Amino acid sequence: MLDTLIHSIKVLFRKKGRTSLTLLGIVVGVASVILIHQISQCGNQAFLSEVDSLGMGGLSITLKKQSASLAGEELNAIQKLSFVDYAMPLMFESTEAYLHDKKNPIFLWGIDKMAKDVINLQLLHGRFLNAGDLSSSSHCCMIDQTLARSCFGTEQVTGKRILINSGSTGTEYKIVGVIKTGSGLLQNMMGSYIPNFVYVPYTTMQENLNSRNYTQIAVKLKSDYDSETAGSTILKTIERGSPIKGAYTVTDLSKQKESISRIISIFTVVLTCVGVISLLVAGLGIMNVMLVAVTERTREIGIKKALGASRGDIILEFLTEAVILTLSGSGIGILVGLLLSWIGAALAGLTLTPSFAIMILVILFSLVIGVVFGIYPARKAAALKPVDALRAM
């Protein structure tokens, strides 16, 4: 077996140009599969982390009919439920912030003092909004670090002021805190096209928008409580106190997150199939090379069979060459795919975690391709009769 392996390697090196081109096809196929899978995987993980950092892990209650109420009465009713860890009012507005006449698109969120626990805000500088800010409807805000750098060139901006449009007026707000932007995935990938986040007391936004209603109520459930059951109970509770039926909707944000994750996984599978097709094309290249080799080595095969080489020996020799090609190409392709994945992840600000499972699967699949596409040329070579083979050259 060792002699067959050494001989196969020598034969492949004898035709360096042809071997290199065949290897290149396998490398491209394997590298594309690894690249697609790795970038999709780490992108999915980063997306889920980004979503979690926005608090999309619980329930959200919103109005379907604006004539109904989603205010303090509904909030208190929800907070009294035993399975609710905390319920928080949220106001939302897509608007702009100005500094030195420079306009910055922002998502303006009206929150309460418990927002850091419900939507996972991480404070970098300054302080969180407190009870005094809420009771006085203070014109103070927290901004994310990306907006701080964009407007001021630094994250140390507590005490500075920024003009924010809210409702029909523009008002100066004092910056009391700087919040970590999360994983920064969206900002890194799309830059200024993604608005930054600014947080103000929800009572201030209610005044600006002249509305007692909340945009939504975010609910954090106690651990291990079924979100579907909780959503149904919450809906019944708030509808019981409302004269308008069908006015509310409860969204399970964790289920939405799972749905988006499944969609990303489907795209990953589809794109991976494209890489697999290129591997199959590389397999056809191996078959073509092996068939050419049979023609070129007809006399050699005849001599070996005349000296006593069996049909199995000839098949083993050609299959060994095919397997060496595929395994070598797979190894190089995996390294190239990981390198390109690492570069792509670094440019997008993602964290790459190598998947050994996909590497093993690619190697096994490549091995199968080598055997499948190498067996026909090997059988053709083994079927040659010694007399005919010697006479052919």
Tab-separated table of C-alpha atoms in Angstrom:
chain	number	residue	atom	x	y	z
A	1	MET	CA	0.000	0.000	0.000
A	2	LEU	CA	2.856	2.385	0.874
A	3	ASP	CA	4.535	1.641	-2.481
A	4	THR	CA	1.260	2.445	-4.289
A	5	LEU	CA	0.970	5.750	-2.380
A	6	ILE	CA	4.550	6.795	-3.167
A	7	HIS	CA	4.172	5.807	-6.826
A	8	SER	CA	0.890	7.769	-7.126
A	9	ILE	CA	2.521	10.903	-5.705
A	10	LYS	CA	5.421	10.573	-8.161
A	11	VAL	CA	2.998	10.174	-11.083
A	12	LEU	CA	1.078	13.305	-10.047
A	13	PHE	CA	4.280	15.333	-9.727
A	14	ARG	CA	5.321	14.122	-13.177
A	15	LYS	CA	2.508	16.276	-14.667
A	16	LYS	CA	2.762	19.340	-12.392
A	17	GLY	CA	0.765	21.710	-14.609
A	18	ARG	CA	-2.191	19.376	-15.058
A	19	THR	CA	-2.145	18.379	-11.387
A	20	SER	CA	-2.066	22.030	-10.293
A	21	LEU	CA	-5.074	22.960	-12.428
A	22	THR	CA	-7.054	19.989	-11.114
A	23	LEU	CA	-6.127	20.915	-7.537
A	24	LEU	CA	-7.200	24.508	-8.191
A	25	GLY	CA	-10.718	23.395	-9.081
A	26	ILE	CA	-11.005	21.433	-5.829
A	27	VAL	CA	-9.493	24.282	-3.780
A	28	VAL	CA	-11.999	26.793	-5.195
A	29	GLY	CA	-14.939	24.485	-4.485
A	30	VAL	CA	-13.875	23.653	-0.916
A	31	ALA	CA	-12.875	27.253	-0.121
A	32	SER	CA	-16.243	28.559	-1.322
A	33	VAL	CA	-18.139	26.076	0.871
A	34	ILE	CA	-16.045	26.966	3.940
A	35	LEU	CA	-16.273	30.710	3.246
A	36	ILE	CA	-20.049	30.703	2.768
A	37	HIS	CA	-20.681	28.560	5.841
A	38	GLN	CA	-18.303	30.413	8.179
A	39	ILE	CA	-19.391	33.942	7.226
A	40	SER	CA	-23.071	32.956	7.408
A	41	GLN	CA	-22.570	31.304	10.778
A	42	CYS	CA	-20.712	34.155	12.443
A	43	GLY	CA	-23.035	36.687	10.790
A	44	ASN	CA	-26.045	34.846	12.215
A	45	GLN	CA	-24.476	34.749	15.678
A	46	ALA	CA	-23.657	38.462	15.512
A	47	PHE	CA	-27.172	39.276	14.327
A	48	LEU	CA	-28.746	37.352	17.208
A	49	SER	CA	-26.393	39.074	19.640
A	50	GLU	CA	-27.352	42.459	18.162
A	51	VAL	CA	-31.049	41.622	18.469
A	52	ASP	CA	-30.564	40.487	22.080
A	53	SER	CA	-28.780	43.752	22.867
A	54	LEU	CA	-31.927	45.590	21.734
A	55	GLY	CA	-34.019	43.597	24.166
A	56	MET	CA	-35.799	41.461	21.592
A	57	GLY	CA	-36.009	38.431	23.816
A	58	GLY	CA	-39.393	38.938	25.516
A	59	LEU	CA	-42.866	40.128	24.594
A	60	SER	CA	-44.035	43.367	23.039
A	61	ILE	CA	-47.572	44.712	23.410
A	62	THR	CA	-48.729	47.256	20.831
A	63	LEU	CA	-51.982	48.852	19.689
A	64	LYS	CA	-53.872	47.613	16.630
A	65	LYS	CA	-56.546	50.273	17.025
A	66	GLN	CA	-55.372	53.767	17.920
A	67	SER	CA	-58.710	54.589	19.555
A	68	ALA	CA	-57.844	52.190	22.384
A	69	SER	CA	-55.562	52.935	25.328
A	70	LEU	CA	-52.059	51.598	25.952
A	71	ALA	CA	-51.023	53.641	28.945
A	72	GLY	CA	-50.526	53.472	32.707
A	73	GLU	CA	-53.639	51.350	33.411
A	74	GLU	CA	-52.570	48.596	31.034
A	75	LEU	CA	-48.969	48.798	32.259
A	76	ASN	CA	-50.057	48.355	35.901
A	77	ALA	CA	-52.307	45.404	34.992
A	78	ILE	CA	-49.427	43.664	33.230
A	79	GLN	CA	-46.945	44.340	36.059
A	80	LYS	CA	-49.283	42.623	38.549
A	81	LEU	CA	-49.156	39.286	36.688
A	82	SER	CA	-47.101	36.717	38.604
A	83	PHE	CA	-45.010	35.546	35.646
A	84	VAL	CA	-43.930	39.061	34.648
A	85	ASP	CA	-40.459	40.011	35.851
A	86	TYR	CA	-40.801	43.569	34.645
A	87	ALA	CA	-42.946	45.561	32.207
A	88	MET	CA	-41.627	48.785	30.758
A	89	PRO	CA	-43.263	51.532	28.674
A	90	LEU	CA	-41.515	52.365	25.417
A	91	MET	CA	-41.942	55.334	23.111
A	92	PHE	CA	-40.404	55.398	19.650
A	93	GLU	CA	-39.789	58.000	16.965
A	94	SER	CA	-37.589	58.037	13.879
A	95	THR	CA	-36.128	61.525	13.709
A	96	GLU	CA	-32.913	63.586	13.518
A	97	ALA	CA	-30.335	65.019	15.888
A	98	TYR	CA	-28.318	68.131	15.047
A	99	LEU	CA	-24.906	69.365	16.097
A	100	HIS	CA	-23.334	72.405	14.389
A	101	ASP	CA	-26.027	72.141	11.667
A	102	LYS	CA	-24.958	68.582	10.861
A	103	LYS	CA	-27.989	66.272	10.637
A	104	ASN	CA	-27.758	62.731	12.038
A	105	PRO	CA	-30.665	60.278	11.558
A	106	ILE	CA	-31.577	58.649	14.867
A	107	PHE	CA	-34.015	56.249	16.454
A	108	LEU	CA	-35.350	58.099	19.490
A	109	TRP	CA	-36.486	55.839	22.319
A	110	GLY	CA	-38.505	56.938	25.336
A	111	ILE	CA	-37.608	54.624	28.229
A	112	ASP	CA	-37.867	54.410	32.004
A	113	LYS	CA	-35.234	53.853	34.679
A	114	MET	CA	-35.394	50.043	34.371
A	115	ALA	CA	-34.472	50.009	30.666
A	116	LYS	CA	-30.943	48.785	31.418
A	117	ASP	CA	-32.394	45.495	32.674
A	118	VAL	CA	-35.070	45.008	30.012
A	119	ILE	CA	-33.176	45.979	26.865
A	120	ASN	CA	-29.625	45.214	28.064
A	121	LEU	CA	-28.145	48.707	27.882
A	122	GLN	CA	-24.453	48.846	28.762
A	123	LEU	CA	-23.280	52.173	30.187
A	124	LEU	CA	-19.826	53.353	29.085
A	125	HIS	CA	-19.763	56.887	30.527
A	126	GLY	CA	-22.009	59.009	32.731
A	127	ARG	CA	-25.226	57.640	34.240
A	128	PHE	CA	-28.552	56.045	33.384
A	129	LEU	CA	-31.832	57.923	33.394
A	130	ASN	CA	-33.290	58.035	36.911
A	131	ALA	CA	-36.639	58.533	38.647
A	132	GLY	CA	-36.066	62.297	38.873
A	133	ASP	CA	-35.618	62.536	35.087
A	134	LEU	CA	-38.923	60.706	34.577
A	135	SER	CA	-40.957	62.648	37.123
A	136	SER	CA	-39.775	66.014	35.802
A	137	SER	CA	-39.935	65.051	32.101
A	138	SER	CA	-36.332	66.219	31.904
A	139	HIS	CA	-34.650	67.167	28.636
A	140	CYS	CA	-31.721	64.824	29.178
A	141	CYS	CA	-30.637	61.879	27.064
A	142	MET	CA	-28.272	58.967	26.641
A	143	ILE	CA	-26.660	58.465	23.227
A	144	ASP	CA	-24.846	55.494	21.756
A	145	GLN	CA	-21.084	55.584	21.335
A	146	THR	CA	-21.286	55.672	17.520
A	147	LEU	CA	-23.299	58.913	17.580
A	148	ALA	CA	-20.932	60.361	20.202
A	149	ARG	CA	-17.921	59.718	17.979
A	150	SER	CA	-19.730	60.987	14.887
A	151	CYS	CA	-20.863	64.264	16.481
A	152	PHE	CA	-18.050	65.020	18.924
A	153	GLY	CA	-15.121	62.852	17.835
A	154	THR	CA	-14.946	61.248	21.290
A	155	GLU	CA	-17.026	59.114	23.655
A	156	GLN	CA	-16.438	61.451	26.615
A	157	VAL	CA	-19.439	63.686	25.914
A	158	THR	CA	-21.398	63.714	29.173
A	159	GLY	CA	-22.543	67.244	29.980
A	160	LYS	CA	-22.582	68.333	26.334
A	161	ARG	CA	-25.800	69.268	24.528
A	162	ILE	CA	-27.391	68.088	21.314
A	163	LEU	CA	-30.479	69.325	19.431
A	164	ILE	CA	-33.140	66.634	18.850
A	165	ASN	CA	-36.308	66.918	16.774
A	166	SER	CA	-39.219	65.280	18.574
A	167	GLY	CA	-42.850	65.868	17.752
A	168	SER	CA	-43.117	69.229	16.029
A	169	THR	CA	-40.250	71.001	17.774
A	170	GLY	CA	-36.480	70.845	18.127
A	171	THR	CA	-35.145	70.944	21.684
A	172	GLU	CA	-31.700	70.858	23.241
A	173	TYR	CA	-31.006	67.830	25.390
A	174	LYS	CA	-28.215	67.408	27.906
A	175	ILE	CA	-26.213	64.208	27.433
A	176	VAL	CA	-26.011	62.350	30.759
A	177	GLY	CA	-24.721	58.981	29.526
A	178	VAL	CA	-23.065	57.134	26.653
A	179	ILE	CA	-24.313	53.641	25.815
A	180	LYS	CA	-22.374	50.840	24.163
A	181	THR	CA	-23.567	50.439	20.574
A	182	GLY	CA	-23.882	46.647	20.957
A	183	SER	CA	-21.908	44.423	18.590
A	184	GLY	CA	-21.870	47.266	16.063
A	185	LEU	CA	-22.767	44.813	13.274
A	186	LEU	CA	-25.238	47.059	11.484
A	187	GLN	CA	-23.090	50.165	11.796
A	188	ASN	CA	-19.990	48.312	10.561
A	189	MET	CA	-21.776	46.837	7.558
A	190	MET	CA	-23.840	49.841	6.460
A	191	GLY	CA	-22.245	52.843	8.134
A	192	SER	CA	-24.264	56.060	8.055
A	193	TYR	CA	-27.289	54.390	6.477
A	194	ILE	CA	-28.197	52.930	9.874
A	195	PRO	CA	-29.584	55.503	12.355
A	196	ASN	CA	-28.055	55.773	15.814
A	197	PHE	CA	-29.945	55.279	19.059
A	198	VAL	CA	-30.819	58.041	21.512
A	199	TYR	CA	-32.668	57.399	24.784
A	200	VAL	CA	-34.792	59.977	26.637
A	201	PRO	CA	-37.355	59.725	29.489
A	202	TYR	CA	-40.599	58.327	28.095
A	203	THR	CA	-42.510	61.057	29.938
A	204	THR	CA	-40.579	63.664	27.937
A	205	MET	CA	-41.535	61.984	24.668
A	206	GLN	CA	-45.173	61.820	25.758
A	207	GLU	CA	-45.095	65.593	26.183
A	208	ASN	CA	-43.330	66.099	22.844
A	209	LEU	CA	-45.820	63.896	20.980
A	210	ASN	CA	-48.795	65.107	23.051
A	211	SER	CA	-49.903	61.539	23.713
A	212	ARG	CA	-50.610	59.579	26.879
A	213	ASN	CA	-50.324	56.282	24.990
A	214	TYR	CA	-47.094	54.306	24.795
A	215	THR	CA	-45.753	53.062	21.475
A	216	GLN	CA	-45.425	49.653	23.104
A	217	ILE	CA	-44.962	47.896	26.409
A	218	ALA	CA	-41.899	45.661	26.621
A	219	VAL	CA	-42.318	42.687	28.936
A	220	LYS	CA	-39.532	40.641	30.473
A	221	LEU	CA	-40.780	37.258	31.657
A	222	LYS	CA	-39.516	35.286	34.605
A	223	SER	CA	-37.123	32.515	33.644
A	224	ASP	CA	-38.505	29.270	32.166
A	225	TYR	CA	-42.026	30.642	31.706
A	226	ASP	CA	-43.676	29.781	28.397
A	227	SER	CA	-43.867	32.920	26.277
A	228	GLU	CA	-46.910	31.756	24.285
A	229	THR	CA	-48.952	31.158	27.448
A	230	ALA	CA	-47.760	34.466	28.898
A	231	GLY	CA	-48.745	36.366	25.745
A	232	SER	CA	-52.245	34.858	25.759
A	233	THR	CA	-52.759	35.723	29.441
A	234	ILE	CA	-51.511	39.298	28.975
A	235	LEU	CA	-53.835	39.825	26.018
A	236	LYS	CA	-56.869	38.589	27.978
A	237	THR	CA	-55.915	40.762	30.973
A	238	ILE	CA	-55.685	44.069	29.119
A	239	GLU	CA	-58.669	43.344	26.841
A	240	ARG	CA	-60.790	42.701	29.922
A	241	GLY	CA	-60.449	46.351	30.923
A	242	SER	CA	-60.965	47.762	27.422
A	243	PRO	CA	-64.330	48.486	25.760
A	244	ILE	CA	-62.676	48.022	22.353
A	245	LYS	CA	-62.165	44.397	21.411
A	246	GLY	CA	-59.242	43.258	19.288
A	247	ALA	CA	-57.390	46.494	20.017
A	248	TYR	CA	-54.097	44.923	21.109
A	249	THR	CA	-51.499	42.589	19.706
A	250	VAL	CA	-48.806	40.673	21.556
A	251	THR	CA	-45.623	39.872	19.676
A	252	ASP	CA	-43.273	37.155	20.856
A	253	LEU	CA	-39.954	38.743	19.901
A	254	SER	CA	-37.970	35.607	20.702
A	255	LYS	CA	-40.073	33.673	18.153
A	256	GLN	CA	-39.441	36.384	15.554
A	257	LYS	CA	-35.745	36.102	16.287
A	258	GLU	CA	-35.907	32.348	15.718
A	259	SER	CA	-37.759	32.873	12.417
A	260	ILE	CA	-35.126	35.295	11.155
A	261	SER	CA	-32.409	32.872	12.239
A	262	ARG	CA	-34.103	30.092	10.256
A	263	ILE	CA	-34.279	32.312	7.160
A	264	ILE	CA	-30.548	33.019	7.452
A	265	SER	CA	-29.903	29.286	7.808
A	266	ILE	CA	-31.902	28.567	4.640
A	267	PHE	CA	-29.870	31.134	2.697
A	268	THR	CA	-26.707	29.530	4.072
A	269	VAL	CA	-27.799	26.089	2.826
A	270	VAL	CA	-28.696	27.464	-0.618
A	271	LEU	CA	-25.372	29.266	-1.000
A	272	THR	CA	-23.474	26.243	0.300
A	273	CYS	CA	-25.132	24.143	-2.413
A	274	VAL	CA	-23.587	26.501	-4.972
A	275	GLY	CA	-20.177	25.687	-3.512
A	276	VAL	CA	-20.987	21.969	-3.581
A	277	ILE	CA	-21.827	22.236	-7.293
A	278	SER	CA	-18.363	23.689	-7.930
A	279	LEU	CA	-16.944	20.682	-6.062
A	280	LEU	CA	-18.857	18.360	-8.383
A	281	VAL	CA	-17.435	20.230	-11.366
A	282	ALA	CA	-13.965	19.718	-9.877
A	283	GLY	CA	-14.815	16.005	-9.624
A	284	LEU	CA	-15.518	15.927	-13.349
A	285	GLY	CA	-12.090	17.502	-13.837
A	286	ILE	CA	-10.545	14.655	-11.850
A	287	MET	CA	-12.313	12.115	-14.038
A	288	ASN	CA	-11.073	13.843	-17.168
A	289	VAL	CA	-7.476	13.897	-15.885
A	290	MET	CA	-7.648	10.236	-14.925
A	291	LEU	CA	-9.023	9.256	-18.342
A	292	VAL	CA	-6.198	11.138	-20.053
A	293	ALA	CA	-3.747	9.380	-17.726
A	294	VAL	CA	-5.141	5.982	-18.751
A	295	THR	CA	-4.516	6.828	-22.406
A	296	GLU	CA	-1.008	8.116	-21.717
A	297	ARG	CA	-0.019	5.168	-19.525
A	298	THR	CA	-1.519	2.344	-21.580
A	299	ARG	CA	1.896	0.734	-22.189
A	300	GLU	CA	2.845	1.093	-18.508
A	301	ILE	CA	-0.395	-0.620	-17.507
A	302	GLY	CA	0.268	-3.407	-20.008
A	303	ILE	CA	3.761	-4.012	-18.601
A	304	LYS	CA	2.447	-4.120	-15.016
A	305	LYS	CA	-0.280	-6.599	-15.920
A	306	ALA	CA	2.208	-8.718	-17.883
A	307	LEU	CA	4.411	-8.833	-14.768
A	308	GLY	CA	1.523	-10.091	-12.656
A	309	ALA	CA	-0.315	-6.962	-11.459
A	310	SER	CA	-3.936	-7.824	-10.759
A	311	ARG	CA	-7.045	-5.916	-11.775
A	312	GLY	CA	-7.412	-4.756	-8.151
A	313	ASP	CA	-3.837	-3.398	-8.104
A	314	ILE	CA	-4.496	-1.189	-11.143
A	315	ILE	CA	-7.824	0.063	-9.727
A	316	LEU	CA	-6.161	0.826	-6.380
A	317	GLU	CA	-3.371	2.786	-8.069
A	318	PHE	CA	-5.716	5.075	-10.010
A	319	LEU	CA	-8.110	5.513	-7.078
A	320	THR	CA	-5.165	6.441	-4.855
A	321	GLU	CA	-4.192	9.201	-7.291
A	322	ALA	CA	-7.771	10.539	-7.327
A	323	VAL	CA	-8.014	10.474	-3.523
A	324	ILE	CA	-4.636	12.222	-3.132
A	325	LEU	CA	-5.865	14.984	-5.452
A	326	THR	CA	-9.128	15.482	-3.579
A	327	LEU	CA	-7.654	15.324	-0.068
A	328	SER	CA	-4.801	17.682	-0.972
A	329	GLY	CA	-7.223	20.097	-2.609
A	330	SER	CA	-9.551	19.861	0.399
A	331	GLY	CA	-6.772	20.678	2.854
A	332	ILE	CA	-5.594	23.678	0.869
A	333	GLY	CA	-9.202	24.774	0.241
A	334	ILE	CA	-10.031	24.671	3.951
A	335	LEU	CA	-7.020	26.839	4.786
A	336	VAL	CA	-7.888	29.313	2.003
A	337	GLY	CA	-11.563	29.356	3.045
A	338	LEU	CA	-10.697	30.012	6.704
A	339	LEU	CA	-8.256	32.763	5.748
A	340	LEU	CA	-10.819	34.510	3.521
A	341	SER	CA	-13.498	34.038	6.217
A	342	TRP	CA	-11.234	35.594	8.830
A	343	ILE	CA	-10.488	38.568	6.569
A	344	GLY	CA	-14.189	39.026	5.747
A	345	ALA	CA	-15.208	38.737	9.398
A	346	ALA	CA	-12.558	41.258	10.434
A	347	LEU	CA	-13.735	43.759	7.805
A	348	ALA	CA	-17.366	43.358	8.908
A	349	GLY	CA	-16.497	43.538	12.604
A	350	LEU	CA	-17.642	39.968	13.276
A	351	THR	CA	-16.132	37.287	15.489
A	352	LEU	CA	-15.174	34.138	13.602
A	353	THR	CA	-15.573	30.759	15.299
A	354	PRO	CA	-14.191	27.927	13.117
A	355	SER	CA	-16.658	25.087	12.565
A	356	PHE	CA	-14.813	21.786	12.656
A	357	ALA	CA	-18.001	19.924	11.721
A	358	ILE	CA	-18.196	21.577	8.283
A	359	MET	CA	-14.475	20.921	7.731
A	360	ILE	CA	-14.913	17.204	8.414
A	361	LEU	CA	-18.003	17.063	6.190
A	362	VAL	CA	-16.159	18.795	3.340
A	363	ILE	CA	-13.225	16.387	3.608
A	364	LEU	CA	-15.532	13.354	3.619
A	365	PHE	CA	-17.527	14.727	0.686
A	366	SER	CA	-14.340	15.421	-1.255
A	367	LEU	CA	-13.163	11.891	-0.525
A	368	VAL	CA	-16.430	10.510	-1.904
A	369	ILE	CA	-16.058	12.683	-5.014
A	370	GLY	CA	-12.526	11.368	-5.513
A	371	VAL	CA	-13.686	7.758	-5.326
A	372	VAL	CA	-16.850	8.251	-7.419
A	373	PHE	CA	-15.171	10.192	-10.219
A	374	GLY	CA	-12.000	8.113	-10.071
A	375	ILE	CA	-13.614	4.682	-10.230
A	376	TYR	CA	-14.565	4.809	-13.927
A	377	PRO	CA	-11.042	5.659	-15.190
A	378	ALA	CA	-9.614	3.106	-12.739
A	379	ARG	CA	-11.921	0.355	-14.008
A	380	LYS	CA	-11.144	1.324	-17.598
A	381	ALA	CA	-7.429	1.019	-16.909
A	382	ALA	CA	-7.878	-2.299	-15.103
A	383	ALA	CA	-9.930	-3.697	-18.007
A	384	LEU	CA	-7.042	-3.295	-20.497
A	385	LYS	CA	-5.603	-6.597	-21.741
A	386	PRO	CA	-1.811	-6.833	-21.449
A	387	VAL	CA	-1.295	-7.729	-25.121
A	388	ASP	CA	-3.515	-4.892	-26.371
A	389	ALA	CA	-1.932	-2.404	-23.951
A	390	LEU	CA	1.619	-3.304	-25.060
A	391	ARG	CA	0.631	-3.151	-28.724
A	392	ALA	CA	-1.037	0.295	-28.312
A	393	MET	CA	2.224	2.212	-27.937
